[in-house]
Every structure is written in structure tokens, then in C-alpha cells.
Amino acid sequence: MNSFKTKLADWLDPYRQSFFFFKWTFTALLVVVAGSILITVCWRSGFVKLLLDNIFVYLPNYLTHEMAGHNLVGNIFYRAFYFSHRELGIWIATLAGNGIETLIPFLVCFFCLRIEGGRWTLPPVLYWLSTTFYGAGVYAQDARACSLALTSSDMVTNWAPGERCGDWHDILEPLGLLNYDQVVAYTFFVIGSVVFMLAVYSAWYYWTHPNFYAGLRTPKPDPEPAAGWQPPNIYEPQQPAATGAQTPLRREYTPNGHDDHSAGGTDFPGGMPRL
């Protein structure tokens, strides 16, 4: 079991830089839980809406929901099941909106963790992921009421409140879960709130513990040298030992002022040897 956990951790987070490897304290857990509960209870407040449904996240979420979700992935499944299971194709195409909207930041999180130093991109990506759950909760809680204004996947057609029900009405009704729309919605609110608090806490933890994962994946240091070992002196190299009885070449000064290269000396100026 431990081997499986290690292999899973090596695959998901090889550098051990996610919040799973933080040194959690009771106070930190209490702050994350309390913040998550507060955001979930106050999800209708203007502050939470500004925090999790502002223009900076609404636009990318809207584009991934409509273009990548409904128009691309949803259209593929709709055409694939058109003749055999048309209703299933429509259901998958409807689910693909929120599904792809949430899947994209989740995959970005995954790739960030597989990059050494990718921890610094994790808090904003976790924040992005939390906004997708919050948006799903807002529309899921309206599944029966159908009181929200909607935009079609063609991004041109609009419906006033009450004219048409949203995606989650069409997702939950075939499953017989339409009466549980509030349960589904608050499940999304809880997940989104927890992910948001983890994003905030991760940013703080990375800032205050820049080397928290040091040593988890770094190579072990070199062993200590043996006692009494000294590095070689490169400035005074030792002469190699003689392998035989060899007489080194010597330059001697003779009284006549010339170098002597032989036992008999020289006869010519400049040290020319005798022939």
C-alpha cells in the first residue's frame, strides 16, 4: 500500500510541492475549514460573488464552457451518438460545458506540479479551479427555479429569466436528481470554497516557507572524507619515483665559461661538443 502511495505521489507530484506535503498545524487546518464554511454559507453575498465571479474569471470560464465544452467536445459526442443514442449524446453535450470548464484548470494544476518550481503558479490556478465549482453551484441551485438569465452556446441567443432552464436542469432531470438540486449546488459550493482557501493558504505557505520541500527530491550530499585526508597540493607537485638507475641531464659551469655537456668538456665557444 505504501509503495502504491509513493508511486502515485511520484506521478502526481514528483517534486512534493503541493499542499499535501505541507507541515500542517491545527491552526492552519482551522483557518482553512472556517474560511470554507464562511464562504459556503455566504455564497450569495456581493463580496463572495465579487471574489469568485468577477470579470477576470468569468470571461475565461465562459469561453471554455461554451466554446471548448458545448461547441467542441459536446458537439463531438452529440454527433457520435446521434443515430444510436441521441438522448445520451445530448446529455453528454450538456454536461461537457461545466465538465470541460472545470477540467482545464485541473489539468493545468497537474502539469504545474510536474514542473520543478511550478508551485508558484499553483495558487492562481487553484483559485481559477475554485471559481469553476462556484459557477457550477450557482447554476445548479437554479435547476428547478429557472430564474437566471441565460446565453446560448452560439453566444448570440439570450433568454430572459424564466424563459429557459439552464444546463443543470437538463443534467439532473434524466438522472432523477432534479429535486436534489440544492444538495448538488452546495456540494459544489463546499468544494469551491475549500479549493479557494487552499489557494490562499498555499500562496502564504510558499511565501513563508520557500524551502519547505528541500531535500525531498534532491540528491544526497557527498560522504565526508576519511579522517586525515588532505587534498593534493597542485602548486608543489611531487616528482615521480625513478624506475631505474638513470643519470639526469645536468648543466654544469666550467672555468672557461662554457656549459659542459660531456665528461670531457667542450673545445668551442658557445658550448659546442667535441667531435
PDB file of C-alpha atoms in Angstrom:
ATOM      1  CA  MET A   1       0.000   0.000   0.000  1.00  0.00           C
ATOM      2  CA  ASN A   2       2.823   2.394   0.872  1.00  0.00           C
ATOM      3  CA  SER A   3       4.528   1.544  -2.408  1.00  0.00           C
ATOM      4  CA  PHE A   4       1.330   2.404  -4.291  1.00  0.00           C
ATOM      5  CA  LYS A   5       1.050   5.734  -2.454  1.00  0.00           C
ATOM      6  CA  THR A   6       4.663   6.550  -3.243  1.00  0.00           C
ATOM      7  CA  LYS A   7       4.239   5.736  -6.917  1.00  0.00           C
ATOM      8  CA  LEU A   8       1.031   7.770  -7.055  1.00  0.00           C
ATOM      9  CA  ALA A   9       2.760  10.730  -5.381  1.00  0.00           C
ATOM     10  CA  ASP A  10       5.719  10.416  -7.775  1.00  0.00           C
ATOM     11  CA  TRP A  11       3.303  10.553 -10.705  1.00  0.00           C
ATOM     12  CA  LEU A  12       1.067  13.362  -9.471  1.00  0.00           C
ATOM     13  CA  ASP A  13       3.564  15.488  -7.564  1.00  0.00           C
ATOM     14  CA  PRO A  14       7.139  14.301  -8.213  1.00  0.00           C
ATOM     15  CA  TYR A  15       8.705  17.334  -6.502  1.00  0.00           C
ATOM     16  CA  ARG A  16       6.439  17.164  -3.419  1.00  0.00           C
ATOM     17  CA  GLN A  17       5.419  20.819  -3.716  1.00  0.00           C
ATOM     18  CA  SER A  18       1.625  20.694  -3.302  1.00  0.00           C
ATOM     19  CA  PHE A  19      -0.371  21.331  -0.133  1.00  0.00           C
ATOM     20  CA  PHE A  20      -0.432  17.591   0.568  1.00  0.00           C
ATOM     21  CA  PHE A  21       3.179  17.881   1.732  1.00  0.00           C
ATOM     22  CA  PHE A  22       2.804  20.989   3.874  1.00  0.00           C
ATOM     23  CA  LYS A  23       3.585  20.785   7.568  1.00  0.00           C
ATOM     24  CA  TRP A  24       0.010  21.352   8.641  1.00  0.00           C
ATOM     25  CA  THR A  25      -0.792  22.697  12.073  1.00  0.00           C
ATOM     26  CA  PHE A  26      -4.092  22.678  13.896  1.00  0.00           C
ATOM     27  CA  THR A  27      -4.396  26.435  13.467  1.00  0.00           C
ATOM     28  CA  ALA A  28      -3.851  26.195   9.717  1.00  0.00           C
ATOM     29  CA  LEU A  29      -6.494  23.481   9.368  1.00  0.00           C
ATOM     30  CA  LEU A  30      -8.903  25.515  11.478  1.00  0.00           C
ATOM     31  CA  VAL A  31      -8.419  28.608   9.301  1.00  0.00           C
ATOM     32  CA  VAL A  32      -8.981  26.662   6.074  1.00  0.00           C
ATOM     33  CA  VAL A  33     -12.096  24.911   7.408  1.00  0.00           C
ATOM     34  CA  ALA A  34     -13.581  28.054   8.950  1.00  0.00           C
ATOM     35  CA  GLY A  35     -12.958  30.075   5.792  1.00  0.00           C
ATOM     36  CA  SER A  36     -14.527  27.367   3.652  1.00  0.00           C
ATOM     37  CA  ILE A  37     -17.640  27.264   5.827  1.00  0.00           C
ATOM     38  CA  LEU A  38     -17.957  31.040   5.814  1.00  0.00           C
ATOM     39  CA  ILE A  39     -17.717  31.263   2.020  1.00  0.00           C
ATOM     40  CA  THR A  40     -20.209  28.417   1.568  1.00  0.00           C
ATOM     41  CA  VAL A  41     -22.772  29.992   3.899  1.00  0.00           C
ATOM     42  CA  CYS A  42     -22.350  33.455   2.357  1.00  0.00           C
ATOM     43  CA  TRP A  43     -22.197  32.372  -1.289  1.00  0.00           C
ATOM     44  CA  ARG A  44     -24.977  34.818  -2.207  1.00  0.00           C
ATOM     45  CA  SER A  45     -23.196  37.854  -0.754  1.00  0.00           C
ATOM     46  CA  GLY A  46     -21.809  40.506  -3.029  1.00  0.00           C
ATOM     47  CA  PHE A  47     -18.315  40.066  -1.605  1.00  0.00           C
ATOM     48  CA  VAL A  48     -18.173  36.346  -2.407  1.00  0.00           C
ATOM     49  CA  LYS A  49     -19.641  36.975  -5.842  1.00  0.00           C
ATOM     50  CA  LEU A  50     -17.008  39.642  -6.484  1.00  0.00           C
ATOM     51  CA  LEU A  51     -14.346  37.274  -5.228  1.00  0.00           C
ATOM     52  CA  LEU A  52     -15.315  34.191  -7.243  1.00  0.00           C
ATOM     53  CA  ASP A  53     -17.389  35.502 -10.140  1.00  0.00           C
ATOM     54  CA  ASN A  54     -15.623  38.657 -11.307  1.00  0.00           C
ATOM     55  CA  ILE A  55     -14.906  39.625 -14.884  1.00  0.00           C
ATOM     56  CA  PHE A  56     -11.330  38.282 -14.748  1.00  0.00           C
ATOM     57  CA  VAL A  57     -12.519  34.702 -14.222  1.00  0.00           C
ATOM     58  CA  TYR A  58     -15.983  34.917 -15.774  1.00  0.00           C
ATOM     59  CA  LEU A  59     -14.636  35.538 -19.276  1.00  0.00           C
ATOM     60  CA  PRO A  60     -12.207  32.551 -19.469  1.00  0.00           C
ATOM     61  CA  ASN A  61     -14.764  30.328 -17.751  1.00  0.00           C
ATOM     62  CA  TYR A  62     -17.474  31.421 -20.156  1.00  0.00           C
ATOM     63  CA  LEU A  63     -15.297  30.828 -23.214  1.00  0.00           C
ATOM     64  CA  THR A  64     -14.131  27.379 -22.084  1.00  0.00           C
ATOM     65  CA  HIS A  65     -17.701  26.469 -21.067  1.00  0.00           C
ATOM     66  CA  GLU A  66     -19.292  27.431 -24.368  1.00  0.00           C
ATOM     67  CA  MET A  67     -16.540  27.001 -26.971  1.00  0.00           C
ATOM     68  CA  ALA A  68     -14.439  24.127 -25.649  1.00  0.00           C
ATOM     69  CA  GLY A  69     -17.261  22.463 -23.704  1.00  0.00           C
ATOM     70  CA  HIS A  70     -20.507  22.673 -25.679  1.00  0.00           C
ATOM     71  CA  ASN A  71     -19.313  23.609 -29.155  1.00  0.00           C
ATOM     72  CA  LEU A  72     -16.255  21.335 -29.375  1.00  0.00           C
ATOM     73  CA  VAL A  73     -16.381  18.353 -27.032  1.00  0.00           C
ATOM     74  CA  GLY A  74     -20.168  18.378 -26.703  1.00  0.00           C
ATOM     75  CA  ASN A  75     -20.642  18.509 -30.453  1.00  0.00           C
ATOM     76  CA  ILE A  76     -18.323  15.530 -30.910  1.00  0.00           C
ATOM     77  CA  PHE A  77     -20.363  13.360 -28.535  1.00  0.00           C
ATOM     78  CA  TYR A  78     -23.652  14.640 -29.898  1.00  0.00           C
ATOM     79  CA  ARG A  79     -22.729  13.613 -33.454  1.00  0.00           C
ATOM     80  CA  ALA A  80     -21.137  10.343 -32.307  1.00  0.00           C
ATOM     81  CA  PHE A  81     -24.371   9.209 -30.589  1.00  0.00           C
ATOM     82  CA  TYR A  82     -26.794  10.918 -32.985  1.00  0.00           C
ATOM     83  CA  PHE A  83     -28.145   7.762 -34.627  1.00  0.00           C
ATOM     84  CA  SER A  84     -27.676   5.206 -31.840  1.00  0.00           C
ATOM     85  CA  HIS A  85     -28.230   7.017 -28.513  1.00  0.00           C
ATOM     86  CA  ARG A  86     -29.289  10.545 -29.325  1.00  0.00           C
ATOM     87  CA  GLU A  87     -30.557  11.357 -25.828  1.00  0.00           C
ATOM     88  CA  LEU A  88     -27.272  10.223 -24.302  1.00  0.00           C
ATOM     89  CA  GLY A  89     -25.370  12.378 -26.778  1.00  0.00           C
ATOM     90  CA  ILE A  90     -27.455  15.413 -25.816  1.00  0.00           C
ATOM     91  CA  TRP A  91     -26.909  14.725 -22.118  1.00  0.00           C
ATOM     92  CA  ILE A  92     -23.119  14.411 -22.526  1.00  0.00           C
ATOM     93  CA  ALA A  93     -23.018  17.543 -24.677  1.00  0.00           C
ATOM     94  CA  THR A  94     -24.871  19.429 -21.923  1.00  0.00           C
ATOM     95  CA  LEU A  95     -22.565  18.106 -19.203  1.00  0.00           C
ATOM     96  CA  ALA A  96     -19.499  18.962 -21.285  1.00  0.00           C
ATOM     97  CA  GLY A  97     -19.983  22.675 -20.608  1.00  0.00           C
ATOM     98  CA  ASN A  98     -19.227  22.597 -16.881  1.00  0.00           C
ATOM     99  CA  GLY A  99     -17.141  19.464 -17.276  1.00  0.00           C
ATOM    100  CA  ILE A 100     -14.564  20.996 -19.611  1.00  0.00           C
ATOM    101  CA  GLU A 101     -14.714  24.314 -17.762  1.00  0.00           C
ATOM    102  CA  THR A 102     -13.532  22.506 -14.617  1.00  0.00           C
ATOM    103  CA  LEU A 103     -11.246  20.000 -16.328  1.00  0.00           C
ATOM    104  CA  ILE A 104      -8.993  22.603 -17.977  1.00  0.00           C
ATOM    105  CA  PRO A 105      -7.737  24.297 -14.757  1.00  0.00           C
ATOM    106  CA  PHE A 106      -7.481  20.872 -13.129  1.00  0.00           C
ATOM    107  CA  LEU A 107      -5.128  19.706 -15.885  1.00  0.00           C
ATOM    108  CA  VAL A 108      -3.149  22.944 -15.608  1.00  0.00           C
ATOM    109  CA  CYS A 109      -2.716  22.190 -11.875  1.00  0.00           C
ATOM    110  CA  PHE A 110      -1.484  18.725 -12.725  1.00  0.00           C
ATOM    111  CA  PHE A 111       1.137  19.987 -15.165  1.00  0.00           C
ATOM    112  CA  CYS A 112       2.276  22.730 -12.754  1.00  0.00           C
ATOM    113  CA  LEU A 113       3.052  20.130 -10.112  1.00  0.00           C
ATOM    114  CA  ARG A 114       5.184  18.174 -12.552  1.00  0.00           C
ATOM    115  CA  ILE A 115       7.488  21.167 -13.090  1.00  0.00           C
ATOM    116  CA  GLU A 116      10.170  21.946 -10.533  1.00  0.00           C
ATOM    117  CA  GLY A 117       9.286  25.367  -9.183  1.00  0.00           C
ATOM    118  CA  GLY A 118       5.754  25.122 -10.547  1.00  0.00           C
ATOM    119  CA  ARG A 119       4.450  25.685  -7.034  1.00  0.00           C
ATOM    120  CA  TRP A 120       4.394  29.434  -7.663  1.00  0.00           C
ATOM    121  CA  THR A 121       1.769  29.001 -10.381  1.00  0.00           C
ATOM    122  CA  LEU A 122      -0.354  26.701  -8.230  1.00  0.00           C
ATOM    123  CA  PRO A 123      -2.219  29.312  -6.096  1.00  0.00           C
ATOM    124  CA  PRO A 124      -3.678  31.253  -9.060  1.00  0.00           C
ATOM    125  CA  VAL A 125      -4.590  28.030 -10.858  1.00  0.00           C
ATOM    126  CA  LEU A 126      -6.273  26.687  -7.707  1.00  0.00           C
ATOM    127  CA  TYR A 127      -8.166  29.963  -7.481  1.00  0.00           C
ATOM    128  CA  TRP A 128      -9.248  29.542 -11.101  1.00  0.00           C
ATOM    129  CA  LEU A 129     -10.395  25.996 -10.332  1.00  0.00           C
ATOM    130  CA  SER A 130     -12.414  27.179  -7.323  1.00  0.00           C
ATOM    131  CA  THR A 131     -14.326  29.683  -9.478  1.00  0.00           C
ATOM    132  CA  THR A 132     -15.487  26.909 -11.805  1.00  0.00           C
ATOM    133  CA  PHE A 133     -17.020  24.996  -8.877  1.00  0.00           C
ATOM    134  CA  TYR A 134     -18.638  28.179  -7.613  1.00  0.00           C
ATOM    135  CA  GLY A 135     -20.151  28.874 -11.034  1.00  0.00           C
ATOM    136  CA  ALA A 136     -21.451  25.310 -11.281  1.00  0.00           C
ATOM    137  CA  GLY A 137     -23.084  25.697  -7.856  1.00  0.00           C
ATOM    138  CA  VAL A 138     -24.806  28.937  -8.863  1.00  0.00           C
ATOM    139  CA  TYR A 139     -26.450  27.322 -11.877  1.00  0.00           C
ATOM    140  CA  ALA A 140     -27.136  24.002 -10.143  1.00  0.00           C
ATOM    141  CA  GLN A 141     -29.144  25.684  -7.380  1.00  0.00           C
ATOM    142  CA  ASP A 142     -31.282  27.257 -10.118  1.00  0.00           C
ATOM    143  CA  ALA A 143     -32.048  23.939 -11.824  1.00  0.00           C
ATOM    144  CA  ARG A 144     -35.721  23.896 -10.753  1.00  0.00           C
ATOM    145  CA  ALA A 145     -36.342  27.623 -10.349  1.00  0.00           C
ATOM    146  CA  CYS A 146     -35.014  28.573 -13.814  1.00  0.00           C
ATOM    147  CA  SER A 147     -34.714  32.171 -12.646  1.00  0.00           C
ATOM    148  CA  LEU A 148     -31.354  33.094 -14.160  1.00  0.00           C
ATOM    149  CA  ALA A 149     -30.757  34.855 -17.448  1.00  0.00           C
ATOM    150  CA  LEU A 150     -29.003  32.544 -19.899  1.00  0.00           C
ATOM    151  CA  THR A 151     -26.927  32.699 -23.065  1.00  0.00           C
ATOM    152  CA  SER A 152     -26.985  30.004 -25.725  1.00  0.00           C
ATOM    153  CA  SER A 153     -23.897  28.087 -26.779  1.00  0.00           C
ATOM    154  CA  ASP A 154     -23.937  30.068 -30.021  1.00  0.00           C
ATOM    155  CA  MET A 155     -23.059  33.066 -27.763  1.00  0.00           C
ATOM    156  CA  VAL A 156     -25.651  35.180 -29.584  1.00  0.00           C
ATOM    157  CA  THR A 157     -29.054  33.990 -28.397  1.00  0.00           C
ATOM    158  CA  ASN A 158     -30.128  35.209 -24.951  1.00  0.00           C
ATOM    159  CA  TRP A 159     -33.019  34.207 -22.714  1.00  0.00           C
ATOM    160  CA  ALA A 160     -34.615  36.314 -20.022  1.00  0.00           C
ATOM    161  CA  PRO A 161     -35.106  34.831 -16.536  1.00  0.00           C
ATOM    162  CA  GLY A 162     -37.781  32.129 -16.633  1.00  0.00           C
ATOM    163  CA  GLU A 163     -37.776  31.667 -20.414  1.00  0.00           C
ATOM    164  CA  ARG A 164     -35.487  28.645 -20.343  1.00  0.00           C
ATOM    165  CA  CYS A 165     -33.913  26.372 -17.769  1.00  0.00           C
ATOM    166  CA  GLY A 166     -30.139  26.005 -17.532  1.00  0.00           C
ATOM    167  CA  ASP A 167     -27.790  23.103 -18.149  1.00  0.00           C
ATOM    168  CA  TRP A 168     -28.191  21.597 -14.711  1.00  0.00           C
ATOM    169  CA  HIS A 169     -31.910  21.165 -15.184  1.00  0.00           C
ATOM    170  CA  ASP A 170     -31.164  19.045 -18.264  1.00  0.00           C
ATOM    171  CA  ILE A 171     -28.350  17.208 -16.451  1.00  0.00           C
ATOM    172  CA  LEU A 172     -30.196  16.312 -13.252  1.00  0.00           C
ATOM    173  CA  GLU A 173     -33.677  15.585 -14.648  1.00  0.00           C
ATOM    174  CA  PRO A 174     -32.721  12.464 -16.664  1.00  0.00           C
ATOM    175  CA  LEU A 175     -30.943  11.113 -13.574  1.00  0.00           C
ATOM    176  CA  GLY A 176     -33.975  11.676 -11.345  1.00  0.00           C
ATOM    177  CA  LEU A 177     -31.981  14.116  -9.196  1.00  0.00           C
ATOM    178  CA  LEU A 178     -33.766  17.339 -10.026  1.00  0.00           C
ATOM    179  CA  ASN A 179     -35.284  17.548  -6.531  1.00  0.00           C
ATOM    180  CA  TYR A 180     -31.761  17.355  -5.090  1.00  0.00           C
ATOM    181  CA  ASP A 181     -30.500  20.384  -6.961  1.00  0.00           C
ATOM    182  CA  GLN A 182     -29.712  22.234  -3.715  1.00  0.00           C
ATOM    183  CA  VAL A 183     -27.667  19.304  -2.425  1.00  0.00           C
ATOM    184  CA  VAL A 184     -25.691  19.240  -5.661  1.00  0.00           C
ATOM    185  CA  ALA A 185     -25.273  23.009  -5.579  1.00  0.00           C
ATOM    186  CA  TYR A 186     -23.963  23.128  -2.012  1.00  0.00           C
ATOM    187  CA  THR A 187     -21.629  20.248  -2.765  1.00  0.00           C
ATOM    188  CA  PHE A 188     -20.092  22.418  -5.463  1.00  0.00           C
ATOM    189  CA  PHE A 189     -20.012  25.410  -3.103  1.00  0.00           C
ATOM    190  CA  VAL A 190     -18.166  23.407  -0.446  1.00  0.00           C
ATOM    191  CA  ILE A 191     -15.604  22.074  -2.937  1.00  0.00           C
ATOM    192  CA  GLY A 192     -15.073  25.507  -4.449  1.00  0.00           C
ATOM    193  CA  SER A 193     -14.683  27.124  -1.018  1.00  0.00           C
ATOM    194  CA  VAL A 194     -12.140  24.545   0.129  1.00  0.00           C
ATOM    195  CA  VAL A 195     -10.119  24.886  -3.078  1.00  0.00           C
ATOM    196  CA  PHE A 196     -10.190  28.674  -2.746  1.00  0.00           C
ATOM    197  CA  MET A 197      -8.921  28.544   0.842  1.00  0.00           C
ATOM    198  CA  LEU A 198      -6.203  26.094  -0.220  1.00  0.00           C
ATOM    199  CA  ALA A 199      -5.160  28.553  -2.926  1.00  0.00           C
ATOM    200  CA  VAL A 200      -4.887  31.380  -0.388  1.00  0.00           C
ATOM    201  CA  TYR A 201      -3.085  29.256   2.188  1.00  0.00           C
ATOM    202  CA  SER A 202      -0.721  27.801  -0.444  1.00  0.00           C
ATOM    203  CA  ALA A 203       0.305  31.299  -1.524  1.00  0.00           C
ATOM    204  CA  TRP A 204       1.032  32.246   2.087  1.00  0.00           C
ATOM    205  CA  TYR A 205       2.881  28.987   2.776  1.00  0.00           C
ATOM    206  CA  TYR A 206       5.093  29.261  -0.308  1.00  0.00           C
ATOM    207  CA  TRP A 207       5.990  32.826   0.649  1.00  0.00           C
ATOM    208  CA  THR A 208       6.863  31.994   4.244  1.00  0.00           C
ATOM    209  CA  HIS A 209       8.411  28.544   3.599  1.00  0.00           C
ATOM    210  CA  PRO A 210      10.387  28.909   0.348  1.00  0.00           C
ATOM    211  CA  ASN A 211      12.420  25.748   1.001  1.00  0.00           C
ATOM    212  CA  PHE A 212       9.795  23.552   2.603  1.00  0.00           C
ATOM    213  CA  TYR A 213      10.320  20.764   0.073  1.00  0.00           C
ATOM    214  CA  ALA A 214      14.137  20.958   0.060  1.00  0.00           C
ATOM    215  CA  GLY A 215      15.692  17.549   0.467  1.00  0.00           C
ATOM    216  CA  LEU A 216      12.624  15.570  -0.574  1.00  0.00           C
ATOM    217  CA  ARG A 217      13.766  15.061  -4.136  1.00  0.00           C
ATOM    218  CA  THR A 218      17.309  16.477  -4.086  1.00  0.00           C
ATOM    219  CA  PRO A 219      20.320  14.134  -4.317  1.00  0.00           C
ATOM    220  CA  LYS A 220      22.071  13.137  -1.121  1.00  0.00           C
ATOM    221  CA  PRO A 221      25.263  15.070  -0.255  1.00  0.00           C
ATOM    222  CA  ASP A 222      28.673  13.505  -0.897  1.00  0.00           C
ATOM    223  CA  PRO A 223      30.083  11.460   2.002  1.00  0.00           C
ATOM    224  CA  GLU A 224      32.577  13.063   4.345  1.00  0.00           C
ATOM    225  CA  PRO A 225      36.269  12.330   3.516  1.00  0.00           C
ATOM    226  CA  ALA A 226      38.248   9.956   5.690  1.00  0.00           C
ATOM    227  CA  ALA A 227      39.996  11.316   8.764  1.00  0.00           C
ATOM    228  CA  GLY A 228      43.422  12.728   7.972  1.00  0.00           C
ATOM    229  CA  TRP A 229      42.777  13.081   4.236  1.00  0.00           C
ATOM    230  CA  GLN A 230      44.317  16.152   2.647  1.00  0.00           C
ATOM    231  CA  PRO A 231      43.724  17.445  -0.856  1.00  0.00           C
ATOM    232  CA  PRO A 232      46.745  17.245  -3.187  1.00  0.00           C
ATOM    233  CA  ASN A 233      48.976  20.316  -3.408  1.00  0.00           C
ATOM    234  CA  ILE A 234      48.783  21.338  -7.061  1.00  0.00           C
ATOM    235  CA  TYR A 235      51.355  24.104  -6.555  1.00  0.00           C
ATOM    236  CA  GLU A 236      54.166  21.740  -5.446  1.00  0.00           C
ATOM    237  CA  PRO A 237      53.647  18.506  -7.323  1.00  0.00           C
ATOM    238  CA  GLN A 238      55.679  15.528  -6.236  1.00  0.00           C
ATOM    239  CA  GLN A 239      58.305  14.141  -8.622  1.00  0.00           C
ATOM    240  CA  PRO A 240      57.593  10.612  -9.783  1.00  0.00           C
ATOM    241  CA  ALA A 241      59.886   7.968  -8.351  1.00  0.00           C
ATOM    242  CA  ALA A 242      62.789   6.836 -10.569  1.00  0.00           C
ATOM    243  CA  THR A 243      62.232   3.490 -12.264  1.00  0.00           C
ATOM    244  CA  GLY A 244      65.897   2.774 -12.932  1.00  0.00           C
ATOM    245  CA  ALA A 245      69.460   3.959 -12.471  1.00  0.00           C
ATOM    246  CA  GLN A 246      69.260   6.990 -14.718  1.00  0.00           C
ATOM    247  CA  THR A 247      71.538   9.994 -14.557  1.00  0.00           C
ATOM    248  CA  PRO A 248      69.576  13.191 -15.035  1.00  0.00           C
ATOM    249  CA  LEU A 249      70.876  15.704 -17.561  1.00  0.00           C
ATOM    250  CA  ARG A 250      72.862  18.352 -15.725  1.00  0.00           C
ATOM    251  CA  ARG A 251      74.156  21.680 -16.863  1.00  0.00           C
ATOM    252  CA  GLU A 252      77.490  22.476 -15.283  1.00  0.00           C
ATOM    253  CA  TYR A 253      79.562  25.626 -15.462  1.00  0.00           C
ATOM    254  CA  THR A 254      83.189  25.149 -16.429  1.00  0.00           C
ATOM    255  CA  PRO A 255      86.067  27.540 -15.712  1.00  0.00           C
ATOM    256  CA  ASN A 256      86.261  28.536 -19.367  1.00  0.00           C
ATOM    257  CA  GLY A 257      82.760  29.946 -19.144  1.00  0.00           C
ATOM    258  CA  HIS A 258      81.064  27.302 -21.302  1.00  0.00           C
ATOM    259  CA  ASP A 259      78.469  24.680 -20.450  1.00  0.00           C
ATOM    260  CA  ASP A 260      79.814  21.191 -20.183  1.00  0.00           C
ATOM    261  CA  HIS A 261      77.551  18.530 -21.732  1.00  0.00           C
ATOM    262  CA  SER A 262      80.015  15.672 -21.525  1.00  0.00           C
ATOM    263  CA  ALA A 263      82.732  14.350 -19.306  1.00  0.00           C
ATOM    264  CA  GLY A 264      85.468  15.922 -21.451  1.00  0.00           C
ATOM    265  CA  GLY A 265      84.071  19.414 -21.629  1.00  0.00           C
ATOM    266  CA  THR A 266      83.966  21.493 -24.810  1.00  0.00           C
ATOM    267  CA  ASP A 267      86.574  22.932 -27.180  1.00  0.00           C
ATOM    268  CA  PHE A 268      84.471  25.595 -28.895  1.00  0.00           C
ATOM    269  CA  PRO A 269      82.862  28.748 -27.639  1.00  0.00           C
ATOM    270  CA  GLY A 270      79.101  28.527 -27.104  1.00  0.00           C
ATOM    271  CA  GLY A 271      79.270  25.049 -25.673  1.00  0.00           C
ATOM    272  CA  MET A 272      79.696  23.055 -28.884  1.00  0.00           C
ATOM    273  CA  PRO A 273      80.580  19.470 -28.011  1.00  0.00           C
ATOM    274  CA  ARG A 274      83.839  17.845 -29.038  1.00  0.00           C
ATOM    275  CA  LEU A 275      83.544  15.587 -32.153  1.00  0.00           C
TER     276      LEU A 275
END
